Structure formats: structure tokens, C-alpha cells
Short mmCIF file of C-alpha atoms and ligand atoms in Angstrom, two decimals:
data_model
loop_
_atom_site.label_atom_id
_atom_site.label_comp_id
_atom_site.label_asym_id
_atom_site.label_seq_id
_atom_site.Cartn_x
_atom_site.Cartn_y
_atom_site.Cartn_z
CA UNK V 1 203.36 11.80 182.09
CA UNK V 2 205.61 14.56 183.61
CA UNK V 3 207.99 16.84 181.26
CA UNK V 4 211.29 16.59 182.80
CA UNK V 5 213.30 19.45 182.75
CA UNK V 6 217.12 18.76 183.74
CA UNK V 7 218.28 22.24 184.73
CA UNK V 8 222.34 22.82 183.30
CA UNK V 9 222.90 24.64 186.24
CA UNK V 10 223.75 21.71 187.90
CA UNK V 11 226.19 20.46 184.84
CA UNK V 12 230.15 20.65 184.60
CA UNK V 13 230.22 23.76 183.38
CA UNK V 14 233.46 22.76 181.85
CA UNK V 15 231.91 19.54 179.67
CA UNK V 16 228.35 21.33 178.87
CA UNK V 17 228.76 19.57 175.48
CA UNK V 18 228.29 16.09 177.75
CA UNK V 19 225.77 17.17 179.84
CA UNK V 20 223.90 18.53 176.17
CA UNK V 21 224.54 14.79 175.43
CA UNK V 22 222.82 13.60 178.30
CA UNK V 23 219.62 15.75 178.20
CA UNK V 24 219.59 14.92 174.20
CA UNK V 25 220.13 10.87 174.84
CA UNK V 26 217.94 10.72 177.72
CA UNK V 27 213.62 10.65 177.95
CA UNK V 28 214.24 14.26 179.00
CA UNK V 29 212.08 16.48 177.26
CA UNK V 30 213.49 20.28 178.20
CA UNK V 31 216.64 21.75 178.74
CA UNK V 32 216.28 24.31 181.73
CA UNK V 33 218.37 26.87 181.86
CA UNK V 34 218.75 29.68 184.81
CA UNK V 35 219.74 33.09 183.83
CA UNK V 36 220.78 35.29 187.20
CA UNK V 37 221.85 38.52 187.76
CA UNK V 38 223.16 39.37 190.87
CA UNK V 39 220.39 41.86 190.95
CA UNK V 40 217.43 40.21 191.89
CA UNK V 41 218.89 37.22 193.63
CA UNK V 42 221.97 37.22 194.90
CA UNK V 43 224.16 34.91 192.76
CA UNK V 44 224.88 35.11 188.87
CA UNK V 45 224.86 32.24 186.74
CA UNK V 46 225.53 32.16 183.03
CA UNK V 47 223.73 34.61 180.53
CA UNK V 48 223.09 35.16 176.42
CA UNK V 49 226.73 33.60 174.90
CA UNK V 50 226.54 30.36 176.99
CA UNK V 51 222.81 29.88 176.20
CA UNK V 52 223.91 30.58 172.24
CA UNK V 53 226.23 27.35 172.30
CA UNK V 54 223.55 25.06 174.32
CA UNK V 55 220.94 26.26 172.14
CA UNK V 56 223.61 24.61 168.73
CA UNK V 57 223.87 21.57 171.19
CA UNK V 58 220.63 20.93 172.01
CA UNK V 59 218.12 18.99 170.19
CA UNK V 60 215.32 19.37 172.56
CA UNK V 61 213.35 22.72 173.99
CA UNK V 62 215.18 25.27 175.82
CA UNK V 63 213.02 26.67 178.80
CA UNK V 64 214.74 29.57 179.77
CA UNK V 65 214.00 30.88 183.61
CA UNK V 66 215.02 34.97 183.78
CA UNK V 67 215.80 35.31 187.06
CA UNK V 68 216.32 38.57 186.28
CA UNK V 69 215.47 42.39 186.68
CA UNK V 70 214.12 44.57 183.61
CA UNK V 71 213.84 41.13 181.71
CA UNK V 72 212.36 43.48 178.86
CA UNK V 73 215.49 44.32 177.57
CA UNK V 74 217.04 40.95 177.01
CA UNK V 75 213.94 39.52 175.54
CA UNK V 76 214.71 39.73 171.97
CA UNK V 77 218.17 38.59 172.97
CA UNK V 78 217.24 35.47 174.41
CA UNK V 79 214.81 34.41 171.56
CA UNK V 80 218.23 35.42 169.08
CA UNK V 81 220.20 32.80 171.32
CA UNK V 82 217.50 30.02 171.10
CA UNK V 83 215.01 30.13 173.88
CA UNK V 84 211.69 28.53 173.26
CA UNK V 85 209.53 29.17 176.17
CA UNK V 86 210.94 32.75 178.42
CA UNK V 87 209.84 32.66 182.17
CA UNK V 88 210.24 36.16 184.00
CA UNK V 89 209.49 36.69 187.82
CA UNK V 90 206.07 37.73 189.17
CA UNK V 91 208.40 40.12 191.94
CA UNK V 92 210.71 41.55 188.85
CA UNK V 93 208.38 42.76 186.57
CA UNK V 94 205.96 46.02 187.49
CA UNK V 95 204.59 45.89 184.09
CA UNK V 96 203.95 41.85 183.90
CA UNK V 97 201.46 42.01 181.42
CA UNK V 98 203.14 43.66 178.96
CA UNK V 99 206.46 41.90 179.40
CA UNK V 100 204.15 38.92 178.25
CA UNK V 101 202.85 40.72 175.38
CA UNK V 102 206.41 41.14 173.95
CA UNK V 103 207.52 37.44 174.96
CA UNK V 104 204.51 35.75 172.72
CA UNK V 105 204.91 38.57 170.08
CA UNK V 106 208.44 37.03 169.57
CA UNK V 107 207.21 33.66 169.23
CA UNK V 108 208.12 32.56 172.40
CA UNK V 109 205.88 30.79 175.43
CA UNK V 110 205.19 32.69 178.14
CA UNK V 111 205.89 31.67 181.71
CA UNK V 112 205.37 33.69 185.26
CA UNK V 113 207.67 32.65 187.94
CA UNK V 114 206.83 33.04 192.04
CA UNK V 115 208.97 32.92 194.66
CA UNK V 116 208.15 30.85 197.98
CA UNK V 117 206.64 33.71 199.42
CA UNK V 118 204.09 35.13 196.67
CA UNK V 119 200.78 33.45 196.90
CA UNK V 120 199.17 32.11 193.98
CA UNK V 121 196.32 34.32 194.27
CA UNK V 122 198.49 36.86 192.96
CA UNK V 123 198.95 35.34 188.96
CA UNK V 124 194.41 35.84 188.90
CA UNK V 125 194.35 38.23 186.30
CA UNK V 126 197.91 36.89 184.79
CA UNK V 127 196.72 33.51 184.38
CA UNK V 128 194.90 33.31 180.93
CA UNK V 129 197.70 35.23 179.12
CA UNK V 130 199.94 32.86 179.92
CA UNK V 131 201.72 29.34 178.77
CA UNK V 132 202.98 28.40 182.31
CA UNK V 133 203.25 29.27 186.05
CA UNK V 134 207.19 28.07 187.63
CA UNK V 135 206.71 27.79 191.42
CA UNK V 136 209.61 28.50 192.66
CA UNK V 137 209.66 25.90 195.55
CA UNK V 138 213.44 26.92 196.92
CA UNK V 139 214.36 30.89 197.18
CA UNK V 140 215.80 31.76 193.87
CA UNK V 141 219.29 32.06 193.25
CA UNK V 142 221.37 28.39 193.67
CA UNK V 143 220.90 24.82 192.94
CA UNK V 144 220.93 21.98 195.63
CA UNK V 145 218.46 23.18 198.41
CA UNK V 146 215.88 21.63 199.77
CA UNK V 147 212.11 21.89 199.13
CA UNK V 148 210.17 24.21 200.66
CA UNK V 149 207.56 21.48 201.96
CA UNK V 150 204.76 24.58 202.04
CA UNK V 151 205.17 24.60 198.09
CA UNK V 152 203.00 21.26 197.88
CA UNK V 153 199.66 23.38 198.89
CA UNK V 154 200.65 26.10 196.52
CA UNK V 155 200.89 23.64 193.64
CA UNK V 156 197.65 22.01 194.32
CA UNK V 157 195.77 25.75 194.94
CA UNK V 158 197.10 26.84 191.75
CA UNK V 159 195.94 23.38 190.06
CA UNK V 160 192.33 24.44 190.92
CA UNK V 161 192.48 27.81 190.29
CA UNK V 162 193.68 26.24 186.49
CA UNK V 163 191.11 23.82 186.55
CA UNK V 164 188.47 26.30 188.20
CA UNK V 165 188.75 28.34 184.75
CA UNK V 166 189.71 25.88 182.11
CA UNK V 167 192.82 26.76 180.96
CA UNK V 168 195.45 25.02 179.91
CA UNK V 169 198.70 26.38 181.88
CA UNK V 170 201.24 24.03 182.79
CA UNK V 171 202.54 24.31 186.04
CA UNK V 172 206.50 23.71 186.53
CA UNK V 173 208.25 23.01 190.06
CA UNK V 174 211.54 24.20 190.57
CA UNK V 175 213.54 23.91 193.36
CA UNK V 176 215.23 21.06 195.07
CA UNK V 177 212.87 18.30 193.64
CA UNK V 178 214.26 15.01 194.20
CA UNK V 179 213.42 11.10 193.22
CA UNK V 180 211.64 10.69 197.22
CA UNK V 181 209.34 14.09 196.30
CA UNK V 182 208.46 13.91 192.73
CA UNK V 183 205.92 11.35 193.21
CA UNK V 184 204.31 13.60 195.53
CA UNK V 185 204.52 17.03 193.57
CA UNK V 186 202.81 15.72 190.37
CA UNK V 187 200.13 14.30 192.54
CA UNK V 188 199.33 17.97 193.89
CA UNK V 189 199.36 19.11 190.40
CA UNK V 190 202.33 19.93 188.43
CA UNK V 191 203.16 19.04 184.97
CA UNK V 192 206.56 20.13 184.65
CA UNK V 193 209.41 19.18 187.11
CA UNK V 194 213.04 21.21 186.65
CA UNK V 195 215.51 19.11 188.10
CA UNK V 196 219.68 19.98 189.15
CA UNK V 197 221.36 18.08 191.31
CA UNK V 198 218.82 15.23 191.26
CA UNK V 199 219.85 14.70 187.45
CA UNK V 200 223.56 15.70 187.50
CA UNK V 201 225.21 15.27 190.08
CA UNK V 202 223.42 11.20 190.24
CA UNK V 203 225.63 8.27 189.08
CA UNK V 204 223.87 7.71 185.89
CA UNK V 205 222.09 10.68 184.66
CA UNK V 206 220.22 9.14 182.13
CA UNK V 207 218.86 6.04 184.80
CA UNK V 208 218.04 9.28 186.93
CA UNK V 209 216.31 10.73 184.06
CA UNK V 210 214.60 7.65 183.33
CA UNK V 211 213.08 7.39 186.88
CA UNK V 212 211.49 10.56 186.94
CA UNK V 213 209.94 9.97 184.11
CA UNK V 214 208.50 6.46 184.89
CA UNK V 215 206.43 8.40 188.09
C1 DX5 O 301 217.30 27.98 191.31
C2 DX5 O 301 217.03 27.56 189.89
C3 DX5 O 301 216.75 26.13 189.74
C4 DX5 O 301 217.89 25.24 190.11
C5 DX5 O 301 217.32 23.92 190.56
O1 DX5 O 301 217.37 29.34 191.40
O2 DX5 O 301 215.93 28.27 189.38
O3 DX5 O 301 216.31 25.83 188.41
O4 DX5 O 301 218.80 25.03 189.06
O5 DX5 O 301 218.34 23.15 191.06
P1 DX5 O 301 218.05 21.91 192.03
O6 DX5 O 301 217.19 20.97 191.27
O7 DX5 O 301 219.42 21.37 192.29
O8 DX5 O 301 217.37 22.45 193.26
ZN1 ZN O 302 215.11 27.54 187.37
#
């Protein structure tokens, strides 16, 4: 069965405590939550104080996606405001191996994220230090675009290349994933799927919630 991830990017910012409530009521099992910096994409989201108040909402896992540059020094930071599993970018981080280091020596998971143009093939020597891969499968940076169709083949590569070495990394899809392609994205491979608009801005969250789950 799939872990759902609702991402509160999509939320009303002004009634987070609501959409806490939903993710917290529903058969959701993370709360996702983007952190951007105008930096290294080009939009900023919400960062460390906003995160502190889901984190005294929330009564499931917070799966915190850095999209982010020199993640490094907000690392600590993010575990103080109540992150559980810390994913930093494949493209962001020269030193990747050692930003995971300090992410599991906190007591966090580890997670690599790619954008839709890094190839899998890249996270080979990455792969057995870490918790979880996040294919990215819309450019970075804003919720509500569509899925970059391309990103199926990437999941299912990156399934083998898991399977090829038996390890136990989850792979999470993230990026305009919607009730239509869900079906098809867990059957190329992925255990997690992040989902914004498909969750919050639906009729009935929790029915929405509900029916990913039930794939
Ligand atoms: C995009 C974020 C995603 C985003 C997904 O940069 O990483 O997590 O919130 O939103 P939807 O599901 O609406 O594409
Ligand atoms: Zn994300």
C-alpha cells in the first residue's frame, strides 16, 4: 500500500490548522512540506517558523523536501522545528555524501531529490547511504503542474537499480500526481506519492485522501 504524502503547499495558508486537521483525520500517512529559496528554484515558499507550528499540529511524520541551496546550514534547524525524514537536492549539494552524514547523525532519514533532468544513474554510489530517492517528476519550484510523462521510466529504472542491489530505499514521486496517474506510478515502482492540488484543492480532502490510498 502507497504512503500518501499530502504536500501543505497546496493548503490555505491562512487555515493551516484545518488542513493539519485533514492530513491528521485522514489515511494520510506524511505531512510534506516544501522549503524554497528563491535560490535554487525560482519561487520561495515557507521556511523554519511555519514548519515549527505544523510540526505542534501534526500528529503524523513530517517529510521535509529542502529545495534549497547550502541545505547544511539549516539542517540542525529543521530537525529543532520537527522534521523527521530531510530530503536535499542531488543538483544543490557538491558534497552530497556528507550532507547525508550530518542528516542521519541528527536522527533524521535521509532522502536525495532529482530534478526531471538528472538521470538516475547519477544516485549509484548515493544509493545505499540513503532512506529515500524523491523524483522530482515536475521542475521544482510550484505546485499544480503537470507530470512530466518521461518520469514513469525513471521510476521504474530506479526500482531495478533498488531491487538490482537489495536495498530498501523508498522511492517518492513528486510532482503533479493526480487520481488518473497514481495507479500508474506505483505500478512503475514508487512507494511514496506527495500530493498538492490533487488533495487540497479536491471537494473532500479526506474522500481524495482515501482514494489514493485504496490504489
Ligand atoms: C514542487 C513541490 C511539490 C508540490 C507538489 O516544487 O516539491 O511537493 O507541492 O504539488 P502538486 O501535487 O500540486 O504538483
Ligand atoms: Zn516537494
Amino acid at each position: 500500500m502507497a504512503i500518501i504524502a499530502p504536500s501543505l503547499l497546496a493548503a490555505d495558508f491562512l487555515q493551516l490548522q484545518k488542513a493539519c486537521d485533514i492530513v491528521n483525520n485522514s489515511e494520510a500517512d506524511w505531512f510534506h512540506l516544501d522549503v524554497m529559496d528563491g535560490r535554487f528554484v525560482p519561487n520561495i515558499s515557507y521556511g523554519l517558523p511555519v514548519i515549527e507550528h505544523i510540526k505542534k499540529a501534526a500528529k503524523k511524520p513530517c517529510d521535509v523536501h529542502l529545495m534549497i541551496l547550502e541545505p547544511e546550514n539549516f539542517t540542525e534547524a529543521f530537525r529543532k522545528a520537527g522534521a523527521d525524514i530531510v530530503s536535499v537536492h542531488i543538483e544543490a549539494c557538491p558534497h552530497l555524501h556528507r550532507n547525508i552524514q550530518q542528516i542521519k547523525s541528527l536522527g533524521m532519514k535521509a532522502g536525495v531529490a532529482i530534478n526531471p533532468h538528472t538521470p538516475v544513474e547519477s544516485l549509484k554510489d548515493i544509493l545505499q547511504d540513503i532512506d529515500m530517492v524523491n523524483v522530482m517528476t515536475v521542475n521544482p519550484g510550484f505546485g499544480g503542474q503537470s507530470f512530466i510523462p518521461h518520469s514513469i521510466h525513471k521510476i521504474r529504472e530506479l526500482r531495478r537499480m533498488i531491487a538490482e542491489r537489495g536495498l530498501h530505499v523508498k522511492i517518492e514521486v513528486d510532482g503533479g500526481v493526480t487520481l488518473e496517474n497514481a495507479q500508474a506510478i506505483l505500478h512503475a515502482g514508487a512507494d511514496v506519492l506527495v500530493a498538492g492540488n490533487t488533495v487540497f484543492k479536491s471537494p473532500d480532502p479526506i474522500a481524495t485522501i482515501r482514494q489514493l490510498k485504496e490504489l
